[in-house]
mmCIF file of C-alpha atoms and ligand atoms in Angstrom:
data_model
loop_
_atom_site.group_PDB
_atom_site.id
_atom_site.type_symbol
_atom_site.label_atom_id
_atom_site.label_comp_id
_atom_site.label_asym_id
_atom_site.label_seq_id
_atom_site.Cartn_x
_atom_site.Cartn_y
_atom_site.Cartn_z
ATOM 1 C CA MET A 1 2.305 18.258 -24.265
ATOM 2 C CA THR A 2 2.474 14.203 -24.558
ATOM 3 C CA THR A 3 1.452 12.993 -28.508
ATOM 4 C CA GLU A 4 -0.986 10.382 -28.803
ATOM 5 C CA HIS A 5 0.490 7.307 -29.855
ATOM 6 C CA ILE A 6 0.363 6.399 -33.277
ATOM 7 C CA ALA A 7 -2.077 3.077 -33.023
ATOM 8 C CA THR A 8 -4.438 5.650 -31.466
ATOM 9 C CA GLN A 9 -4.221 8.354 -33.844
ATOM 10 C CA ARG A 10 -5.206 5.833 -36.919
ATOM 11 C CA PHE A 11 -8.059 4.359 -34.520
ATOM 12 C CA ARG A 12 -9.762 7.288 -34.049
ATOM 13 C CA GLU A 13 -8.983 8.682 -37.776
ATOM 14 C CA PHE A 14 -10.810 4.785 -38.791
ATOM 15 C CA LEU A 15 -14.048 5.756 -35.860
ATOM 16 C CA ARG A 16 -14.103 9.128 -37.272
ATOM 17 C CA ILE A 17 -15.346 7.673 -40.910
ATOM 18 C CA ASP A 18 -19.163 6.845 -41.133
ATOM 19 C CA THR A 19 -19.308 3.566 -42.428
ATOM 20 C CA SER A 20 -22.794 2.796 -41.182
ATOM 21 C CA HIS A 21 -25.503 1.189 -42.766
ATOM 22 C CA PRO A 22 -27.627 1.988 -44.149
ATOM 23 C CA LYS A 23 -24.912 4.626 -46.622
ATOM 24 C CA PRO A 24 -21.826 3.304 -45.122
ATOM 25 C CA ASP A 25 -19.373 5.940 -46.664
ATOM 26 C CA TYR A 26 -17.435 3.231 -48.468
ATOM 27 C CA ALA A 27 -15.693 5.561 -50.633
ATOM 28 C CA LYS A 28 -13.880 7.679 -48.102
ATOM 29 C CA CYS A 29 -12.858 4.600 -46.121
ATOM 30 C CA ALA A 30 -10.724 3.505 -49.358
ATOM 31 C CA VAL A 31 -9.220 6.929 -49.511
ATOM 32 C CA PHE A 32 -8.200 6.263 -45.624
ATOM 33 C CA LEU A 33 -6.730 1.895 -46.537
ATOM 34 C CA GLU A 34 -4.825 3.333 -49.558
ATOM 35 C CA LYS A 35 -2.927 6.175 -47.713
ATOM 36 C CA TYR A 36 -2.190 3.757 -44.295
ATOM 37 C CA ALA A 37 -1.012 1.111 -46.668
ATOM 38 C CA GLN A 38 1.300 3.618 -48.376
ATOM 39 C CA GLU A 39 2.612 4.850 -45.406
ATOM 40 C CA LEU A 40 3.533 0.951 -44.001
ATOM 41 C CA GLY A 41 4.650 -0.089 -47.224
ATOM 42 C CA LEU A 42 1.304 -2.295 -48.180
ATOM 43 C CA SER A 43 0.792 -3.157 -51.585
ATOM 44 C CA PHE A 44 -3.268 -2.131 -51.905
ATOM 45 C CA GLN A 45 -5.754 -3.829 -53.722
ATOM 46 C CA THR A 46 -9.646 -3.151 -54.399
ATOM 47 C CA ILE A 47 -11.883 -5.667 -55.453
ATOM 48 C CA GLU A 48 -15.428 -4.868 -56.240
ATOM 49 C CA CYS A 49 -17.517 -8.048 -56.200
ATOM 50 C CA VAL A 50 -21.116 -5.120 -56.580
ATOM 51 C CA LYS A 51 -20.051 -1.833 -58.234
ATOM 52 C CA GLY A 52 -19.659 0.669 -54.676
ATOM 53 C CA LYS A 53 -18.926 -2.456 -52.228
ATOM 54 C CA PRO A 54 -15.400 -2.588 -52.044
ATOM 55 C CA ALA A 55 -12.975 -5.212 -50.477
ATOM 56 C CA HIS A 56 -9.534 -3.856 -50.097
ATOM 57 C CA VAL A 57 -6.461 -6.189 -49.375
ATOM 58 C CA LEU A 58 -3.234 -5.011 -48.290
ATOM 59 C CA THR A 59 0.112 -7.061 -49.113
ATOM 60 C CA TRP A 60 3.216 -7.656 -47.483
ATOM 61 C CA VAL A 61 4.459 -10.179 -49.728
ATOM 62 C CA GLY A 62 6.498 -12.874 -47.655
ATOM 63 C CA SER A 63 9.965 -14.037 -48.297
ATOM 64 C CA ASN A 64 8.530 -18.166 -49.534
ATOM 65 C CA PRO A 65 5.159 -16.553 -51.423
ATOM 66 C CA SER A 66 4.554 -20.186 -52.494
ATOM 67 C CA ILE A 67 3.541 -21.169 -49.807
ATOM 68 C CA THR A 68 -0.098 -20.538 -47.985
ATOM 69 C CA ALA A 69 -0.829 -17.359 -46.934
ATOM 70 C CA ILE A 70 -2.796 -15.288 -43.963
ATOM 71 C CA MET A 71 -5.684 -13.528 -43.947
ATOM 72 C CA LEU A 72 -6.585 -10.823 -41.220
ATOM 73 C CA ASN A 73 -10.228 -9.899 -41.948
ATOM 74 C CA CYS A 74 -11.682 -6.374 -40.690
ATOM 75 C CA HIS A 75 -15.154 -5.803 -42.221
ATOM 76 C CA THR A 76 -15.441 -1.800 -42.361
ATOM 77 C CA ASP A 77 -19.652 -1.388 -41.752
ATOM 78 C CA VAL A 78 -21.006 -0.688 -38.790
ATOM 79 C CA VAL A 79 -24.275 -0.643 -38.232
ATOM 80 C CA PRO A 80 -26.373 2.206 -37.523
ATOM 81 C CA VAL A 81 -26.876 4.375 -34.288
ATOM 82 C CA SER A 82 -29.775 6.045 -32.558
ATOM 83 C CA ARG A 83 -28.031 9.190 -31.774
ATOM 84 C CA ASP A 84 -30.698 10.486 -28.953
ATOM 85 C CA LYS A 85 -29.440 6.980 -26.456
ATOM 86 C CA TRP A 86 -25.331 8.196 -27.173
ATOM 87 C CA THR A 87 -24.009 10.740 -24.490
ATOM 88 C CA HIS A 88 -21.063 11.338 -27.273
ATOM 89 C CA ASP A 89 -21.137 11.858 -31.155
ATOM 90 C CA PRO A 90 -20.762 8.099 -32.361
ATOM 91 C CA PHE A 91 -18.861 9.077 -34.800
ATOM 92 C CA ALA A 92 -16.128 11.188 -33.143
ATOM 93 C CA ALA A 93 -14.671 8.782 -31.035
ATOM 94 C CA ASP A 94 -14.063 11.212 -28.190
ATOM 95 C CA LYS A 95 -11.253 10.328 -25.956
ATOM 96 C CA ALA A 96 -12.547 10.422 -21.689
ATOM 97 C CA GLU A 97 -9.561 10.856 -19.471
ATOM 98 C CA ASN A 98 -9.725 7.064 -18.042
ATOM 99 C CA GLY A 99 -8.828 6.126 -22.300
ATOM 100 C CA ASP A 100 -12.015 4.955 -23.119
ATOM 101 C CA ILE A 101 -12.847 5.626 -26.948
ATOM 102 C CA PHE A 102 -16.435 5.969 -27.723
ATOM 103 C CA ALA A 103 -17.060 5.687 -31.622
ATOM 104 C CA ARG A 104 -19.450 2.807 -33.621
ATOM 105 C CA GLY A 105 -17.388 0.546 -34.372
ATOM 106 C CA SER A 106 -14.805 0.847 -31.325
ATOM 107 C CA GLN A 107 -15.388 -2.681 -30.832
ATOM 108 C CA ASP A 108 -16.917 -4.178 -33.484
ATOM 109 C CA MET A 109 -14.322 -4.402 -35.199
ATOM 110 C CA LYS A 110 -12.136 -1.394 -36.371
ATOM 111 C CA CYS A 111 -10.242 -2.256 -33.339
ATOM 112 C CA VAL A 112 -9.213 -4.917 -35.314
ATOM 113 C CA GLY A 113 -8.473 -3.813 -38.334
ATOM 114 C CA ILE A 114 -6.309 -1.472 -36.711
ATOM 115 C CA GLN A 115 -4.703 -3.651 -34.325
ATOM 116 C CA TYR A 116 -3.208 -6.374 -37.607
ATOM 117 C CA MET A 117 -2.068 -2.762 -38.913
ATOM 118 C CA GLU A 118 -0.202 -1.819 -36.576
ATOM 119 C CA ALA A 119 1.116 -5.026 -35.636
ATOM 120 C CA LEU A 120 2.971 -5.194 -38.908
ATOM 121 C CA ARG A 121 3.812 -1.490 -38.891
ATOM 122 C CA ARG A 122 6.107 -2.842 -35.722
ATOM 123 C CA MET A 123 7.042 -6.326 -37.454
ATOM 124 C CA LYS A 124 8.613 -3.931 -40.291
ATOM 125 C CA ALA A 125 10.422 -1.482 -37.949
ATOM 126 C CA SER A 126 11.896 -4.673 -36.330
ATOM 127 C CA GLY A 127 13.471 -5.766 -39.177
ATOM 128 C CA THR A 128 10.954 -9.398 -39.252
ATOM 129 C CA LYS A 129 10.616 -11.300 -42.680
ATOM 130 C CA PRO A 130 7.551 -13.163 -42.604
ATOM 131 C CA GLN A 131 7.612 -16.507 -44.635
ATOM 132 C CA ARG A 132 4.059 -16.459 -45.350
ATOM 133 C CA THR A 133 2.738 -13.549 -47.556
ATOM 134 C CA LEU A 134 0.291 -11.332 -45.260
ATOM 135 C CA HIS A 135 -3.222 -10.120 -46.620
ATOM 136 C CA VAL A 136 -5.085 -7.618 -44.158
ATOM 137 C CA MET A 137 -8.315 -7.818 -45.987
ATOM 138 C CA PHE A 138 -10.831 -5.077 -44.916
ATOM 139 C CA THR A 139 -14.627 -5.886 -46.554
ATOM 140 C CA PRO A 140 -17.870 -4.662 -46.638
ATOM 141 C CA GLU A 141 -21.190 -5.054 -46.168
ATOM 142 C CA GLU A 142 -20.723 -7.658 -43.044
ATOM 143 C CA GLU A 143 -23.581 -6.281 -40.884
ATOM 144 C CA VAL A 144 -25.803 -6.819 -43.590
ATOM 145 C CA ALA A 145 -25.304 -10.356 -43.522
ATOM 146 C CA GLY A 146 -22.540 -10.155 -46.214
ATOM 147 C CA ILE A 147 -24.242 -11.028 -49.625
ATOM 148 C CA ASP A 148 -22.872 -8.559 -51.276
ATOM 149 C CA GLY A 149 -19.794 -9.055 -49.704
ATOM 150 C CA MET A 150 -17.658 -12.059 -48.090
ATOM 151 C CA LYS A 151 -20.134 -14.277 -49.407
ATOM 152 C CA LEU A 152 -19.241 -13.421 -53.078
ATOM 153 C CA LEU A 153 -15.834 -12.134 -52.366
ATOM 154 C CA VAL A 154 -14.684 -15.945 -51.357
ATOM 155 C CA HIS A 155 -15.310 -16.982 -54.602
ATOM 156 C CA SER A 156 -13.992 -14.824 -57.204
ATOM 157 C CA GLU A 157 -10.885 -15.191 -59.190
ATOM 158 C CA GLU A 158 -8.838 -12.063 -57.470
ATOM 159 C CA PHE A 159 -9.959 -13.911 -53.986
ATOM 160 C CA LYS A 160 -8.550 -17.644 -55.531
ATOM 161 C CA LYS A 161 -5.104 -16.164 -56.268
ATOM 162 C CA LEU A 162 -4.504 -14.877 -52.856
ATOM 163 C CA ASN A 163 -3.969 -18.412 -52.373
ATOM 164 C CA ILE A 164 -5.291 -18.294 -48.634
ATOM 165 C CA GLY A 165 -4.638 -21.183 -46.220
ATOM 166 C CA PHE A 166 -5.708 -19.348 -42.607
ATOM 167 C CA ALA A 167 -7.700 -16.885 -41.571
ATOM 168 C CA LEU A 168 -8.259 -14.493 -38.552
ATOM 169 C CA ASP A 169 -11.578 -12.721 -38.557
ATOM 170 C CA GLU A 170 -13.554 -11.089 -35.617
ATOM 171 C CA GLY A 171 -14.577 -12.266 -31.964
ATOM 172 C CA LEU A 172 -16.304 -10.716 -29.171
ATOM 173 C CA ALA A 173 -14.957 -8.932 -26.065
ATOM 174 C CA ASN A 174 -14.820 -10.254 -22.698
ATOM 175 C CA PRO A 175 -16.014 -9.007 -19.832
ATOM 176 C CA GLU A 176 -13.229 -11.735 -17.938
ATOM 177 C CA ASP A 177 -9.869 -11.744 -17.727
ATOM 178 C CA HIS A 178 -9.690 -14.039 -21.389
ATOM 179 C CA TYR A 179 -9.987 -13.554 -24.533
ATOM 180 C CA LYS A 180 -12.996 -15.625 -26.071
ATOM 181 C CA LEU A 181 -11.846 -17.622 -29.595
ATOM 182 C CA PHE A 182 -14.402 -18.692 -31.826
ATOM 183 C CA TYR A 183 -13.821 -21.965 -33.415
ATOM 184 C CA GLY A 184 -17.535 -22.164 -35.355
ATOM 185 C CA GLU A 185 -20.681 -20.780 -35.991
ATOM 186 C CA ARG A 186 -24.247 -22.187 -36.227
ATOM 187 C CA ALA A 187 -25.961 -22.225 -39.833
ATOM 188 C CA PRO A 188 -28.895 -19.584 -39.806
ATOM 189 C CA TRP A 189 -32.099 -20.961 -41.483
ATOM 190 C CA TRP A 190 -34.816 -18.741 -42.475
ATOM 191 C CA LEU A 191 -38.440 -20.362 -43.148
ATOM 192 C CA THR A 192 -41.591 -18.966 -43.892
ATOM 193 C CA LEU A 193 -44.855 -21.604 -43.662
ATOM 194 C CA THR A 194 -47.740 -21.256 -45.102
ATOM 195 C CA ALA A 195 -50.740 -23.137 -44.323
ATOM 196 C CA ARG A 196 -54.105 -23.265 -46.467
ATOM 197 C CA GLY A 197 -57.825 -24.136 -44.959
ATOM 198 C CA LYS A 198 -61.268 -24.098 -45.526
ATOM 199 C CA ALA A 199 -62.534 -20.118 -45.145
ATOM 200 C CA GLY A 200 -65.949 -19.059 -43.639
ATOM 201 C CA HIS A 201 -67.509 -18.263 -40.756
ATOM 202 C CA GLY A 202 -66.216 -17.515 -37.322
ATOM 203 C CA SER A 203 -69.207 -19.537 -35.751
ATOM 204 C CA GLN A 204 -68.534 -22.402 -37.799
ATOM 205 C CA LEU A 205 -66.254 -25.600 -37.048
ATOM 206 C CA MET A 206 -64.853 -26.383 -40.930
ATOM 207 C CA GLU A 207 -61.918 -28.726 -40.902
ATOM 208 C CA PRO A 208 -59.562 -28.388 -41.800
ATOM 209 C CA THR A 209 -58.305 -24.789 -41.436
ATOM 210 C CA ALA A 210 -55.531 -22.974 -41.899
ATOM 211 C CA THR A 211 -54.784 -21.467 -38.387
ATOM 212 C CA VAL A 212 -55.246 -24.854 -36.356
ATOM 213 C CA ARG A 213 -52.613 -26.426 -38.991
ATOM 214 C CA LEU A 214 -50.808 -23.853 -39.148
ATOM 215 C CA VAL A 215 -50.597 -23.351 -34.768
ATOM 216 C CA ARG A 216 -50.645 -27.659 -34.744
ATOM 217 C CA THR A 217 -47.357 -27.773 -37.086
ATOM 218 C CA LEU A 218 -45.674 -24.664 -34.904
ATOM 219 C CA ASN A 219 -46.704 -26.903 -32.033
ATOM 220 C CA LYS A 220 -43.800 -29.043 -33.012
ATOM 221 C CA PHE A 221 -41.108 -26.334 -33.947
ATOM 222 C CA LEU A 222 -41.902 -25.316 -30.590
ATOM 223 C CA ALA A 223 -41.555 -28.757 -28.982
ATOM 224 C CA PHE A 224 -37.989 -28.846 -30.326
ATOM 225 C CA ARG A 225 -37.433 -25.499 -29.138
ATOM 226 C CA GLU A 226 -38.780 -26.889 -25.421
ATOM 227 C CA SER A 227 -35.962 -29.556 -26.085
ATOM 228 C CA GLU A 228 -32.781 -27.583 -26.821
ATOM 229 C CA SER A 229 -33.378 -24.845 -24.407
ATOM 230 C CA ARG A 230 -33.214 -27.414 -21.627
ATOM 231 C CA ARG A 231 -30.292 -29.243 -23.075
ATOM 232 C CA LEU A 232 -28.807 -25.104 -22.719
ATOM 233 C CA LYS A 233 -30.514 -25.139 -19.332
ATOM 234 C CA ILE A 234 -29.139 -28.635 -17.943
ATOM 235 C CA GLY A 235 -27.129 -30.094 -20.058
ATOM 236 C CA LYS A 236 -23.376 -31.356 -19.815
ATOM 237 C CA LYS A 237 -20.859 -31.735 -22.686
ATOM 238 C CA PRO A 238 -19.032 -35.277 -22.510
ATOM 239 C CA ASP A 239 -16.004 -32.953 -21.372
ATOM 240 C CA GLY A 240 -18.620 -32.067 -18.113
ATOM 241 C CA SER A 241 -18.610 -28.487 -19.191
ATOM 242 C CA SER A 242 -22.221 -26.654 -19.765
ATOM 243 C CA PHE A 243 -23.433 -26.109 -22.918
ATOM 244 C CA LEU A 244 -23.436 -22.812 -24.302
ATOM 245 C CA LEU A 245 -25.733 -21.214 -26.423
ATOM 246 C CA GLY A 246 -23.311 -21.786 -29.781
ATOM 247 C CA ASP A 247 -23.343 -25.200 -28.811
ATOM 248 C CA VAL A 248 -27.416 -26.001 -29.484
ATOM 249 C CA THR A 249 -29.713 -25.276 -31.935
ATOM 250 C CA SER A 250 -31.856 -22.264 -31.347
ATOM 251 C CA THR A 251 -36.128 -22.101 -32.878
ATOM 252 C CA ASN A 252 -37.673 -19.002 -32.578
ATOM 253 C CA VAL A 253 -41.139 -17.979 -34.551
ATOM 254 C CA THR A 254 -40.358 -14.189 -35.669
ATOM 255 C CA ILE A 255 -43.424 -13.106 -37.760
ATOM 256 C CA LEU A 256 -47.151 -14.409 -37.641
ATOM 257 C CA LYS A 257 -49.610 -13.575 -40.083
ATOM 258 C CA GLY A 258 -53.116 -14.348 -40.906
ATOM 259 C CA GLY A 259 -56.676 -13.242 -41.364
ATOM 260 C CA VAL A 260 -58.639 -9.739 -41.713
ATOM 261 C CA GLN A 261 -61.225 -9.551 -38.482
ATOM 262 C CA HIS A 262 -62.621 -11.889 -36.253
ATOM 263 C CA ASN A 263 -65.634 -13.528 -37.390
ATOM 264 C CA VAL A 264 -63.708 -14.663 -40.410
ATOM 265 C CA VAL A 265 -61.911 -17.648 -40.784
ATOM 266 C CA PRO A 266 -58.485 -16.526 -42.961
ATOM 267 C CA GLU A 267 -58.144 -19.514 -45.975
ATOM 268 C CA GLU A 268 -54.342 -19.023 -45.230
ATOM 269 C CA ALA A 269 -51.874 -18.245 -42.118
ATOM 270 C CA SER A 270 -47.985 -18.331 -42.268
ATOM 271 C CA ALA A 271 -45.205 -17.821 -39.471
ATOM 272 C CA GLY A 272 -41.689 -16.924 -40.361
ATOM 273 C CA VAL A 273 -39.142 -18.713 -38.051
ATOM 274 C CA ASP A 274 -35.722 -18.200 -37.088
ATOM 275 C CA ILE A 275 -33.310 -21.213 -36.365
ATOM 276 C CA ARG A 276 -29.743 -21.464 -35.888
ATOM 277 C CA ILE A 277 -28.488 -24.714 -36.469
ATOM 278 C CA ALA A 278 -25.760 -26.097 -34.085
ATOM 279 C CA PRO A 279 -22.459 -27.337 -35.451
ATOM 280 C CA ASN A 280 -21.956 -31.078 -36.928
ATOM 281 C CA VAL A 281 -25.898 -31.410 -36.879
ATOM 282 C CA ASN A 282 -26.215 -33.300 -40.164
ATOM 283 C CA LEU A 283 -28.140 -30.358 -42.115
ATOM 284 C CA GLU A 284 -29.643 -33.167 -44.845
ATOM 285 C CA ALA A 285 -31.197 -34.853 -41.385
ATOM 286 C CA PHE A 286 -32.279 -31.755 -40.044
ATOM 287 C CA LYS A 287 -34.324 -30.736 -43.174
ATOM 288 C CA LYS A 288 -36.098 -34.017 -43.992
ATOM 289 C CA GLN A 289 -37.185 -33.465 -40.002
ATOM 290 C CA LEU A 290 -38.577 -30.582 -40.708
ATOM 291 C CA GLU A 291 -40.310 -31.489 -44.243
ATOM 292 C CA ASP A 292 -41.888 -34.347 -41.692
ATOM 293 C CA TRP A 293 -43.084 -32.260 -38.916
ATOM 294 C CA CYS A 294 -45.131 -30.043 -41.741
ATOM 295 C CA ARG A 295 -46.187 -32.914 -44.081
ATOM 296 C CA GLU A 296 -49.322 -33.512 -42.319
ATOM 297 C CA ASP A 297 -50.739 -30.529 -42.013
ATOM 298 C CA GLU A 298 -49.578 -30.000 -45.832
ATOM 299 C CA ILE A 299 -47.254 -27.299 -44.861
ATOM 300 C CA GLU A 300 -45.615 -25.382 -47.351
ATOM 301 C CA ILE A 301 -42.190 -24.502 -46.549
ATOM 302 C CA GLU A 302 -40.354 -21.764 -48.288
ATOM 303 C CA TYR A 303 -36.317 -21.499 -47.533
ATOM 304 C CA VAL A 304 -36.105 -18.001 -47.765
ATOM 305 C CA SER A 305 -32.280 -17.975 -46.555
ATOM 306 C CA THR A 306 -30.454 -21.298 -45.361
ATOM 307 C CA PHE A 307 -26.614 -22.546 -45.123
ATOM 308 C CA TRP A 308 -25.075 -25.114 -45.673
ATOM 309 C CA ASP A 309 -21.886 -25.547 -43.787
ATOM 310 C CA ASN A 310 -21.909 -25.565 -40.040
ATOM 311 C CA THR A 311 -18.383 -27.346 -39.529
ATOM 312 C CA THR A 312 -15.552 -25.965 -36.939
ATOM 313 C CA THR A 313 -11.945 -25.918 -37.424
ATOM 314 C CA ALA A 314 -10.402 -28.001 -35.082
ATOM 315 C CA THR A 315 -8.633 -26.728 -31.961
ATOM 316 C CA ASP A 316 -6.628 -29.555 -31.089
ATOM 317 C CA ASP A 317 -2.996 -30.546 -31.824
ATOM 318 C CA SER A 318 -4.009 -31.370 -35.517
ATOM 319 C CA ASN A 319 -4.582 -27.766 -36.620
ATOM 320 C CA LYS A 320 -1.288 -26.529 -36.301
ATOM 321 C CA TRP A 321 -2.380 -23.018 -36.914
ATOM 322 C CA TRP A 322 -4.407 -23.912 -33.519
ATOM 323 C CA THR A 323 -1.406 -25.106 -31.777
ATOM 324 C CA ALA A 324 0.844 -22.189 -32.906
ATOM 325 C CA LEU A 325 -1.881 -19.413 -31.325
ATOM 326 C CA LYS A 326 -2.487 -21.213 -28.316
ATOM 327 C CA GLY A 327 1.572 -20.491 -27.660
ATOM 328 C CA VAL A 328 1.279 -16.770 -28.486
ATOM 329 C CA ALA A 329 -2.008 -16.519 -26.190
ATOM 330 C CA ASP A 330 -0.113 -19.314 -23.171
ATOM 331 C CA LYS A 331 3.278 -16.896 -23.668
ATOM 332 C CA ARG A 332 1.330 -13.842 -23.294
ATOM 333 C CA ASN A 333 -0.640 -15.359 -20.090
ATOM 334 C CA VAL A 334 -4.243 -14.832 -21.833
ATOM 335 C CA LYS A 335 -6.228 -17.865 -21.090
ATOM 336 C CA LEU A 336 -8.750 -18.612 -24.660
ATOM 337 C CA ASP A 337 -12.639 -19.294 -23.613
ATOM 338 C CA LEU A 338 -12.938 -21.679 -26.712
ATOM 339 C CA GLU A 339 -17.040 -20.819 -28.416
ATOM 340 C CA ILE A 340 -19.023 -21.260 -30.829
ATOM 341 C CA PHE A 341 -20.337 -17.651 -32.065
ATOM 342 C CA PRO A 342 -23.794 -17.598 -31.554
ATOM 343 C CA ALA A 343 -25.335 -15.212 -33.917
ATOM 344 C CA ALA A 344 -23.078 -15.486 -38.035
ATOM 345 C CA THR A 345 -20.251 -13.736 -39.267
ATOM 346 C CA ASP A 346 -18.070 -13.242 -42.222
ATOM 347 C CA SER A 347 -16.165 -16.619 -41.248
ATOM 348 C CA ARG A 348 -18.831 -18.850 -42.247
ATOM 349 C CA PHE A 349 -18.242 -18.037 -45.674
ATOM 350 C CA ILE A 350 -14.555 -18.472 -45.321
ATOM 351 C CA ARG A 351 -15.057 -21.933 -43.533
ATOM 352 C CA GLU A 352 -17.631 -23.134 -46.437
ATOM 353 C CA ILE A 353 -14.587 -22.935 -48.685
ATOM 354 C CA GLY A 354 -12.146 -25.188 -46.537
ATOM 355 C CA ILE A 355 -10.297 -22.188 -45.269
ATOM 356 C CA PRO A 356 -9.748 -23.067 -41.530
ATOM 357 C CA ALA A 357 -10.503 -19.499 -39.763
ATOM 358 C CA PHE A 358 -10.682 -18.258 -35.992
ATOM 359 C CA GLY A 359 -13.003 -15.183 -34.787
ATOM 360 C CA ILE A 360 -11.031 -13.032 -32.075
ATOM 361 C CA SER A 361 -11.004 -9.803 -30.964
ATOM 362 C CA PRO A 362 -8.471 -8.896 -28.343
ATOM 363 C CA MET A 363 -10.949 -7.545 -25.726
ATOM 364 C CA ARG A 364 -10.397 -8.733 -22.142
ATOM 365 C CA ASN A 365 -12.367 -7.014 -19.361
ATOM 366 C CA THR A 366 -14.123 -5.136 -21.648
ATOM 367 C CA PRO A 367 -18.482 -4.925 -21.388
ATOM 368 C CA ILE A 368 -19.931 -6.863 -24.101
ATOM 369 C CA LEU A 369 -21.491 -3.455 -26.313
ATOM 370 C CA LEU A 370 -21.277 -4.070 -29.899
ATOM 371 C CA HIS A 371 -24.427 -2.830 -31.449
ATOM 372 C CA ASP A 372 -25.090 -1.066 -28.592
ATOM 373 C CA HIS A 373 -25.409 2.827 -27.057
ATOM 374 C CA ASP A 374 -22.155 3.807 -26.487
ATOM 375 C CA GLU A 375 -20.309 1.383 -28.049
ATOM 376 C CA PHE A 376 -16.305 2.132 -26.626
ATOM 377 C CA LEU A 377 -13.278 0.468 -25.792
ATOM 378 C CA ASN A 378 -10.927 1.924 -23.531
ATOM 379 C CA GLU A 379 -7.000 2.797 -25.327
ATOM 380 C CA LYS A 380 -4.795 0.230 -23.134
ATOM 381 C CA ILE A 381 -6.867 -2.968 -24.197
ATOM 382 C CA PHE A 382 -6.766 -1.261 -27.346
ATOM 383 C CA LEU A 383 -2.868 -0.844 -27.291
ATOM 384 C CA GLU A 384 -2.739 -4.746 -25.405
ATOM 385 C CA GLY A 385 -4.324 -5.876 -28.755
ATOM 386 C CA VAL A 386 -1.623 -4.391 -30.730
ATOM 387 C CA ASP A 387 0.920 -6.298 -28.474
ATOM 388 C CA PHE A 388 -1.417 -9.675 -29.134
ATOM 389 C CA TYR A 389 -1.050 -9.400 -32.764
ATOM 390 C CA THR A 390 2.921 -8.197 -32.821
ATOM 391 C CA ASP A 391 3.504 -11.461 -30.923
ATOM 392 C CA LEU A 392 1.083 -13.755 -33.219
ATOM 393 C CA ILE A 393 1.191 -12.955 -36.542
ATOM 394 C CA PRO A 394 4.689 -13.466 -36.943
ATOM 395 C CA VAL A 395 4.200 -16.786 -35.065
ATOM 396 C CA LEU A 396 1.159 -17.593 -38.203
ATOM 397 C CA ALA A 397 3.406 -16.274 -40.686
ATOM 398 C CA ASP A 398 6.213 -18.910 -39.938
ATOM 399 C CA VAL A 399 3.915 -21.858 -39.248
ATOM 400 C CA LYS A 400 5.777 -24.498 -41.201
ATOM 401 C CA ALA A 401 4.203 -25.255 -44.779
HETATM 402 ZN ZN1 ZN B 1 -18.778 -6.930 -36.780
#
């Protein structure tokens, strides 16, 4: 009988801890990670910005701790499962004969956390002496918008002391034979638009009514949606390549409310709008544009949630971290598909405070199954990821100050 690869063993152990919302088992996760840190000879620190929602920092102090450190981030929480839609127990981490490992979090993103750790195990075994300090970070609450997680963490005193100069975080699987590399994200904005007008009998033609005002205003948002949608379908970037979803601004009316019965004109009507603003759009100018659209019909705008940074991390030789990463990918013969992340990850909070960050989950030839039923990752692909970080991390750790 052959014993299972140590990396796969740890991966499956991690997957068996049910950290799904709404009640992630962060306590069990902490026990696992502390033991894992001891096993690899890493120091272990817990930062709790919100009680019961811990972030863990597993540190290998570099030979030159005065220069900035590398952050290797993995969120510990996962999204809930619909058990009846799964063909495997989502927290058993069953391994099929072909090596497919089924579990919630197998792609998003427990694989990556273990890959960092197993790369460090190999670096220790081979006597590597990294110059920069390495912090493997296991952070909570990413799947619920990072509000009690990274959003607070990056502003904590403990985080500042980590002296981070560059971060790696999650990406997505790629069905092609490449890795996806995310260098930016769109800024998510959620608005509630409320219109008010004359109320009365449904037979009358009063002006203005709340519903007329709301629809007239929403039509302006939808015209903008249409133009961005066209740009996505037929537009071309300056280099001739096609736009991807992350390159354009998306707008969706996600909530509509108003009225009580058919023959009563309501005095109030409202809509919820989800907007994801493309990188490098001037956010102040964008806000002014929205307010102009709303002014004519005296629509009240409630900014339910906004994000004020949509800068990107450079992917050219001006960025020494990019040069290092690209060099390793070239050496390993892996092409990188550069993209803007279409949704949101914790990377946005890292970039917001000025730390360059790339999102990458080294899974090629793999269907994108994050948040889906029967999420799985093949063991061979998983182990290739350990090889990738074993090559990459020492190079990042020795990038010149
Ligand atoms: Zn994730």
